[in-house]
Amino acid sequence: MPLATRYELPAAADFHVHLRDGAMAAAVVPTVRQGGVNVAYVMPNLVPPVTTVSQAQAYKSRLQHLDPSVTYLMTLYLHPTITPDVVREAKKAGIAGIKSYPQGLTTNSESGVTDYAAFYPVFAAMEEEGLVLNIHGECASDHKKNITIMNAEASFLPTLKEIHNRFPKLRIVLEHCTTADAVKAVEACGETVVGTITAHHLFLIVDDWAGDVFHYCKPVAKMPNDRLALLKAFVTSRGKFFLGTDSAPHDISAKKGPGNTAAGVFTQPYAVPYILTALEEAIARGDISEDQVTQELLEGFLGGWGRKFYGVEDSEEGAKKGERIVVEKKDEVVAESFKGEGGIEVVPFRKGQKTWSVSWA
Ligand code: NCD
Ligand code: ZN
């Protein structure tokens, strides 16, 4: 069966988004639904990071003010001030998970983790309360140990295994998997461990970002066989892997300014369309076959499996029950940039290139 040119699907859910705050949030929050998504799992790496329940609640209401028709699932930033008591308070307040960042490794990760064992009491409380641990799974570069951004994720995987073995009932998401090794590690864990896959990592390899700041993100895209492993994990997933775009908007000045470039690829406005384009390109390369891309696979990967893992139900708050989208191949062209107040300008992934179109049914 060749790929269809039109799919009607349940609204997508994006389990890893950076919506920022202030003027940048005002510019990017309206692009969530534009991408076919009505559930957004919101990352806490603001400046300062979201480390308390009241900060998360205030942040959520700012997002709701910008677009009340999205369901925002909130997270806390794993930090020394997070104790088992904070975990229990978070659970009562409806916080969905806690995100760990390795210190200094990516955008706004200055107060991230250096020693995971120090958080074992927190993980134990999360396991008990049913909060999800979202892991940015990379080790900091350490040249004596031959660790660089290319093997930072593979080097982290023993830590994932260790946390899972100690806390087998703790639900863990290895975020934005980029390597064949990560896919294998997630698959080797029990059913409490899953992985998210971004849209851009289904397209990119190292050659694409070396020299192009708009393709640079953490974790960096790796080798062709790693991209192949992600595509295979996608089409054979059955729930072990699902969508988390890691859409990470940065102003053009932070991407192309005088200093080091900021890590992050902006994919929010075309979250679902990019996925269809990535699958098409993968089929053209012979990485996957057309008949692997079924309606059931798209429904699961783009939202069904993530909703199930997180126990997301249609609620009074946010997205309407049973919303559906139509994704069509229509020669839509990705915008050159998205602008906001104060001169903000964010360049989307694959600007000026063709992608699919999404509309609300
Ligand atoms: C993210 C950001 O900009 O907030 N950047 C990125 O490259 N993915 C942070 C993160 O998720 O690592
Ligand atoms: Zn992220």
GROMACS .gro file of N, CA, C and O and ligand atoms in nm, residues 16-18 20 43 45 99 101 106 136 175-176 218-219 245-248, ligand 2:
model
   73
   16HIS      N    1   0.701   1.670   2.451
   16HIS     CA    2   0.825   1.742   2.488
   16HIS      C    3   0.828   1.873   2.412
   16HIS      O    4   0.867   1.877   2.295
   17VAL      N    5   0.786   1.980   2.476
   17VAL     CA    6   0.789   2.111   2.410
   17VAL      C    7   0.853   2.216   2.498
   17VAL      O    8   0.842   2.212   2.621
   18HIS      N    9   0.917   2.312   2.433
   18HIS     CA   10   0.969   2.430   2.502
   18HIS      C   11   0.885   2.548   2.456
   18HIS      O   12   0.894   2.587   2.339
   20ARG      N   13   0.875   2.841   2.641
   20ARG     CA   14   0.937   2.965   2.692
   20ARG      C   15   0.836   3.048   2.771
   20ARG      O   16   0.736   2.999   2.817
   43MET      N   17   0.822   2.174   2.904
   43MET     CA   18   0.952   2.166   2.971
   43MET      C   19   0.973   2.285   3.065
   43MET      O   20   0.927   2.396   3.038
   45ASN      N   21   1.261   2.441   3.168
   45ASN     CA   22   1.393   2.509   3.170
   45ASN      C   23   1.381   2.658   3.136
   45ASN      O   24   1.444   2.708   3.044
   99LYS      N   25   1.169   1.679   3.522
   99LYS     CA   26   1.267   1.667   3.413
   99LYS      C   27   1.408   1.683   3.468
   99LYS      O   28   1.437   1.780   3.539
  101TYR      N   29   1.802   1.749   3.382
  101TYR     CA   30   1.900   1.798   3.284
  101TYR      C   31   2.039   1.775   3.340
  101TYR      O   32   2.064   1.810   3.455
  106THR      N   33   2.300   2.183   2.808
  106THR     CA   34   2.212   2.234   2.703
  106THR      C   35   2.156   2.368   2.746
  106THR      O   36   2.200   2.424   2.847
  136HIS      N   37   1.684   1.399   3.024
  136HIS     CA   38   1.773   1.439   2.914
  136HIS      C   39   1.896   1.351   2.932
  136HIS      O   40   1.979   1.376   3.019
  175GLU      N   41   1.423   1.107   2.688
  175GLU     CA   42   1.375   1.208   2.592
  175GLU      C   43   1.465   1.214   2.469
  175GLU      O   44   1.585   1.186   2.476
  176HIS      N   45   1.405   1.254   2.359
  176HIS     CA   46   1.473   1.278   2.232
  176HIS      C   47   1.587   1.179   2.203
  176HIS      O   48   1.703   1.217   2.192
  218LYS      N   49   2.058   1.979   2.109
  218LYS     CA   50   2.108   1.873   2.196
  218LYS      C   51   1.995   1.775   2.220
  218LYS      O   52   1.883   1.819   2.248
  219PRO      N   53   2.016   1.646   2.218
  219PRO     CA   54   2.138   1.586   2.167
  219PRO      C   55   2.152   1.608   2.016
  219PRO      O   56   2.052   1.615   1.946
  245THR      N   57   0.847   1.648   2.037
  245THR     CA   58   0.924   1.718   1.931
  245THR      C   59   1.051   1.784   1.981
  245THR      O   60   1.142   1.807   1.904
  246ASP      N   61   1.056   1.818   2.112
  246ASP     CA   62   1.167   1.899   2.161
  246ASP      C   63   1.179   2.028   2.080
  246ASP      O   64   1.289   2.081   2.060
  247SER      N   65   1.065   2.079   2.034
  247SER     CA   66   1.068   2.208   1.964
  247SER      C   67   1.125   2.311   2.060
  247SER      O   68   1.076   2.327   2.171
  248ALA      N   69   1.232   2.378   2.018
  248ALA     CA   70   1.306   2.465   2.110
  248ALA      C   71   1.339   2.597   2.039
  248ALA      O   72   1.443   2.611   1.976
  363ZN      ZN   73   1.407   1.974   2.526
   0.00000   0.00000   0.00000
